[in-house]
mmCIF file of C-alpha atoms in Angstrom:
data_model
loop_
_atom_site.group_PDB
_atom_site.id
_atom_site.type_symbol
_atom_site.label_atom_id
_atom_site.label_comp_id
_atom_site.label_asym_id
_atom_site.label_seq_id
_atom_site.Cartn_x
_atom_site.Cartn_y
_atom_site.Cartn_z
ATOM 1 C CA UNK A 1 131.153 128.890 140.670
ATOM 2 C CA UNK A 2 132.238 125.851 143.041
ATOM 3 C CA UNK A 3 131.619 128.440 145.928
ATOM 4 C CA UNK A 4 128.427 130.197 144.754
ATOM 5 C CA UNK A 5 125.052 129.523 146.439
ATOM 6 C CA UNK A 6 123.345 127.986 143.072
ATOM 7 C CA UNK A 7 126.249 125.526 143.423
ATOM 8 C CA UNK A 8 124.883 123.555 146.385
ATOM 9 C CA UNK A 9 122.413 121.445 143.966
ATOM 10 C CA UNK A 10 125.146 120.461 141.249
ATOM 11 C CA UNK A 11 127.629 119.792 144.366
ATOM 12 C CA UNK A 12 125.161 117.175 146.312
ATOM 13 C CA UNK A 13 124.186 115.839 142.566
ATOM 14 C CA UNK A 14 128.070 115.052 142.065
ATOM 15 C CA UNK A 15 128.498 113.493 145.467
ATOM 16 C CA UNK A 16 125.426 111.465 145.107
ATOM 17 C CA UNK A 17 126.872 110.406 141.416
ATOM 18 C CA UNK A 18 130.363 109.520 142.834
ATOM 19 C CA UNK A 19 129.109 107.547 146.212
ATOM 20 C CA UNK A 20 126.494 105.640 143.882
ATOM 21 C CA UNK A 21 129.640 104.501 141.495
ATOM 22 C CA UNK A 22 132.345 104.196 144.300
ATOM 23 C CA UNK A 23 130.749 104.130 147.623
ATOM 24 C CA UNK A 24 132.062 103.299 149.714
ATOM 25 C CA UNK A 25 134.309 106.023 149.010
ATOM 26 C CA UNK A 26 136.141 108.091 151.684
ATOM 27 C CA UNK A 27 135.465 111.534 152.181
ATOM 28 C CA UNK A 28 138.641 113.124 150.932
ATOM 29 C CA UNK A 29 138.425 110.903 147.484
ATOM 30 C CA UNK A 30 134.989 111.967 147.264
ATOM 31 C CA UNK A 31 136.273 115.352 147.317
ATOM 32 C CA UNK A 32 138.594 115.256 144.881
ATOM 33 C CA UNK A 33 136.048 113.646 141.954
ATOM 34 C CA UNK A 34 133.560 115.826 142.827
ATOM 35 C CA UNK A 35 135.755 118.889 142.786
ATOM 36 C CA UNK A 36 137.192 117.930 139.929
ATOM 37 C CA UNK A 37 134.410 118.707 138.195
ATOM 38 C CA UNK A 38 134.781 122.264 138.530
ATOM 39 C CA UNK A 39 138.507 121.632 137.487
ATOM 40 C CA UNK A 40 140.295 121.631 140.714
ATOM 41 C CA UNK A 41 143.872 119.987 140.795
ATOM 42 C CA UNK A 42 143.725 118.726 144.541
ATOM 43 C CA UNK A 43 141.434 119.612 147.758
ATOM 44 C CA UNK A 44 142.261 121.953 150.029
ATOM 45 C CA UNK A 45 140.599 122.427 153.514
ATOM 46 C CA UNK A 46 137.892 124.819 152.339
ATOM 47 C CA UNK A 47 136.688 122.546 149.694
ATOM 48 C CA UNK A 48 136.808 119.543 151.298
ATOM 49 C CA UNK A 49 134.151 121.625 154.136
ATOM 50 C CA UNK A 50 132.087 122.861 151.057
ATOM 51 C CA UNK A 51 131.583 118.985 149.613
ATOM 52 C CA UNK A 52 131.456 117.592 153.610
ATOM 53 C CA UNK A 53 128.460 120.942 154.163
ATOM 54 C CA UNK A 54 126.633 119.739 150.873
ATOM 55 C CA UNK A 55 126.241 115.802 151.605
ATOM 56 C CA UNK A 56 122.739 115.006 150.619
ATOM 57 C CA UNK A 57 122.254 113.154 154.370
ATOM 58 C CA UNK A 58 118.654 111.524 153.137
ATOM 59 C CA UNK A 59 120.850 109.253 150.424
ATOM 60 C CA UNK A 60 124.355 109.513 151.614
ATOM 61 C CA UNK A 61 125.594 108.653 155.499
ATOM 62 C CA UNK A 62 128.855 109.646 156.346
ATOM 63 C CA UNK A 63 130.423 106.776 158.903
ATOM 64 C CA UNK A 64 133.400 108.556 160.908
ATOM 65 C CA UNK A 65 135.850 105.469 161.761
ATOM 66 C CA UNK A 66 139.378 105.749 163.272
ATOM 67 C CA UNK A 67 141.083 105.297 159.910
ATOM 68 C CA UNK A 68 138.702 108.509 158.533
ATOM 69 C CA UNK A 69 135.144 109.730 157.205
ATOM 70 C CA UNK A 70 134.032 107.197 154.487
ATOM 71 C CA UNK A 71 130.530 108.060 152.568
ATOM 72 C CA UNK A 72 128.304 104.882 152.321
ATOM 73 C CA UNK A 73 124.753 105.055 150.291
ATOM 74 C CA UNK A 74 122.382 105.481 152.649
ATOM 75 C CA UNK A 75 120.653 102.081 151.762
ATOM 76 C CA UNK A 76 124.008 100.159 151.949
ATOM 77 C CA UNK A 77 124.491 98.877 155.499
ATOM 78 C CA UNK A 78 128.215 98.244 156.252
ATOM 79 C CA UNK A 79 127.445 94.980 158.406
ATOM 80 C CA UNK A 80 125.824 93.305 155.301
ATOM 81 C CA UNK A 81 128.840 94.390 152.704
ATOM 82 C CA UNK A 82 130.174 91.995 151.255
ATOM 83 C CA UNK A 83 132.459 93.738 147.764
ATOM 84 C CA UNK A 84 135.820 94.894 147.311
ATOM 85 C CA UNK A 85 136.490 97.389 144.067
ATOM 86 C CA UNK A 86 139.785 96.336 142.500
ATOM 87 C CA UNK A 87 141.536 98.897 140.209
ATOM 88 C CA UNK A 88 140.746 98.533 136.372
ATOM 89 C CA UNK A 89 143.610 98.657 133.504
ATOM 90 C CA UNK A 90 143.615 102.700 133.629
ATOM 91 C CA UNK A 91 144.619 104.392 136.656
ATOM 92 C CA UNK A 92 141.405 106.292 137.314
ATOM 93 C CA UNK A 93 140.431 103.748 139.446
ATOM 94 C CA UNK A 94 143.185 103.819 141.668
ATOM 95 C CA UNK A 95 143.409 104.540 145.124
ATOM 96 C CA UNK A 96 145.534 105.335 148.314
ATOM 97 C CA UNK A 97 145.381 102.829 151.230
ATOM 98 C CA UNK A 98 144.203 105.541 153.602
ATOM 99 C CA UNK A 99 140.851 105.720 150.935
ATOM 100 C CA UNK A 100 139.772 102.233 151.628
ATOM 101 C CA UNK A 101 137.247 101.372 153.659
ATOM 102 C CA UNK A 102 137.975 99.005 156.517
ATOM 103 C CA UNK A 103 134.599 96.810 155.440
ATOM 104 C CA UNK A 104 136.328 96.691 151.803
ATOM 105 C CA UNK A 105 139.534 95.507 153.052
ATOM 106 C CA UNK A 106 138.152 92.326 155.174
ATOM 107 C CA UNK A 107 135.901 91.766 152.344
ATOM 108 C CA UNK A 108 139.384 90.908 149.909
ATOM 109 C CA UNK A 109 141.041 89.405 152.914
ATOM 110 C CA UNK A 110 138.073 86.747 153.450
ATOM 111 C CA UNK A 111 138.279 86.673 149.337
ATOM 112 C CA UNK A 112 141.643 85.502 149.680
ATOM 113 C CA UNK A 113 141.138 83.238 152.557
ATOM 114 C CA UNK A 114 138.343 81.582 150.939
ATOM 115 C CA UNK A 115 140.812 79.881 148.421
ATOM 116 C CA UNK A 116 143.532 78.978 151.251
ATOM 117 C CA UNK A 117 140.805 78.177 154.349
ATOM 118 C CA UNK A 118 143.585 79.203 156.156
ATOM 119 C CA UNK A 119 147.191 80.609 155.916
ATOM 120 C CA UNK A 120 149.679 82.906 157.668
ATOM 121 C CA UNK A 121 148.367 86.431 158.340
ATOM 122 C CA UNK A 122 151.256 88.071 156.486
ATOM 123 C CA UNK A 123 151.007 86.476 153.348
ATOM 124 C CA UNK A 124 147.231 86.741 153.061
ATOM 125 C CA UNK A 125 147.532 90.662 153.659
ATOM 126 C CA UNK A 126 150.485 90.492 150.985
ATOM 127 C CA UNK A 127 147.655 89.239 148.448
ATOM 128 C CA UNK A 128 145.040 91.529 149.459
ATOM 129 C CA UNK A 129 146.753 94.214 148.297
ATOM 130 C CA UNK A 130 147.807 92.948 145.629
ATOM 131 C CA UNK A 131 144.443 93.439 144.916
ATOM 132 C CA UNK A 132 144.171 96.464 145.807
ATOM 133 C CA UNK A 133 146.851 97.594 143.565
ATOM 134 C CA UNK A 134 149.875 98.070 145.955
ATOM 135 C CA UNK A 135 152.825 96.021 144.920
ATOM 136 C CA UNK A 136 154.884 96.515 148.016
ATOM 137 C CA UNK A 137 153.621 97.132 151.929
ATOM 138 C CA UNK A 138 154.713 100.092 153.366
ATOM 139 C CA UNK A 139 153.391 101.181 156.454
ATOM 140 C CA UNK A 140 149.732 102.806 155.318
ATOM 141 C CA UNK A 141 149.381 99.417 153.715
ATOM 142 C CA UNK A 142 150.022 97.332 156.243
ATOM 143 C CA UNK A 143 148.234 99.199 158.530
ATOM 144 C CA UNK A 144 145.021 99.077 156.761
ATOM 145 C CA UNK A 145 145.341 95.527 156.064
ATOM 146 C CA UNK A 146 145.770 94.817 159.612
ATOM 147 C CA UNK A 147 142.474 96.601 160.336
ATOM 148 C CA UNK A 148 140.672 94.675 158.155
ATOM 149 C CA UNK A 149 142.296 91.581 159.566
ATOM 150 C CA UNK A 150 140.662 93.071 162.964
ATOM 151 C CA UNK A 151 137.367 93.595 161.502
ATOM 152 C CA UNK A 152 137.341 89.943 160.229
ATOM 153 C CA UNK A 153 138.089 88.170 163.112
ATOM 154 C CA UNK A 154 135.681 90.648 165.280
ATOM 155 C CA UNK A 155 132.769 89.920 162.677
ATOM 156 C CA UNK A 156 133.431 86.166 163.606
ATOM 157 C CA UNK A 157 134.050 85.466 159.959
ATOM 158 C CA UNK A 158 137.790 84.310 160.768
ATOM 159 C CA UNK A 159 139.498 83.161 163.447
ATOM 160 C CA UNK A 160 142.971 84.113 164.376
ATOM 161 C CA UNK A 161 145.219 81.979 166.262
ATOM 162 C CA UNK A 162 148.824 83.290 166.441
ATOM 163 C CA UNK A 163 149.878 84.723 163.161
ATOM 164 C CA UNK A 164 147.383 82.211 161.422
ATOM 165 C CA UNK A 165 143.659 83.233 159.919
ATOM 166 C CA UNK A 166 141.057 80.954 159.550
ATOM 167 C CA UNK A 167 137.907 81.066 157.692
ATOM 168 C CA UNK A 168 134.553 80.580 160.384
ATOM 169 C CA UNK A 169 132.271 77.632 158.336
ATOM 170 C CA UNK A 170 129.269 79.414 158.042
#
């Protein structure tokens, strides 16, 4: 009854329930735990339009980014965000590195950085994720550690100089 016009409740219900536990979460992860409530296997285009059509806007705010749509509680303002969700013992909690939020990856980068003050750019993305879960870098990885190296140093809570990051005192 995913599809079925009494559905719409149930569906913003779930994503409220997920972006509450997870946020923030990216759109296409929020898809597939809400979906899977109605026992889908994976997300295809027309589901992924249902959950984005039934986003309860008044307590969820979808932020489009360049990396992808990520769903933040409405009261939760990115600038101000300071966690990083690691994955638990289980694999439920894992996630792909195109599902992390930009914000969430220069959160674990300054993590890491806080216990170094400083260190080689490569190395501290290594450990972030780490983290994160991923035990080798391939290119997704990389790429989204990279962006959060960006957001860091454009937040002015690190300085980069070369292939070196700094932590700002603040």
């Amino acid at each position: 009854d995913f599809y079925d016009g009494p559905a719409v409740r149930r569906i913003a219900s779930r994503i409220v329930a997920v972006v509450d536990r997870e946020g923030p979460i990216s759109m296409s992860l929020a898809a597939r735990r809400v979906t899977s409530f109605w026992g889908f296997g994976r997300v295809g285009t027309r589901a992924l339009t249902r959950v984005r059509g039934n986003v309860p806007r008044n307590k969820v705010e979808i932020r489009s980014t360049p990396s992808g749509d990520f769903l933040w509680p409405s009261d939760l303002d990115p600038a101000e965000y300071s966690g990083f969700r690691v994955p638990g013992t289980d694999d439920a909690g894992a996630r792909d590195a195109a599902d992390l939020p930009v914000e969430e990856v220069a959160n674990a980068l300054l993590h890491v950085l806080a216990s170094q003050v400083a260190g080689p750019i490569d190395e501290l993305t290594r450990e972030a994720a780490r983290l994160f879960g991923f035990a080798r870098m391939g290119r997704v990885v990389e790429e989204r550690m990279n962006l959060g190296v960006d957001l860091l140093v454009q937040s002015g809570r690190a300085t980069r100089t070369g292939e070196q990051l700094a932590v700002v005192d603040g």
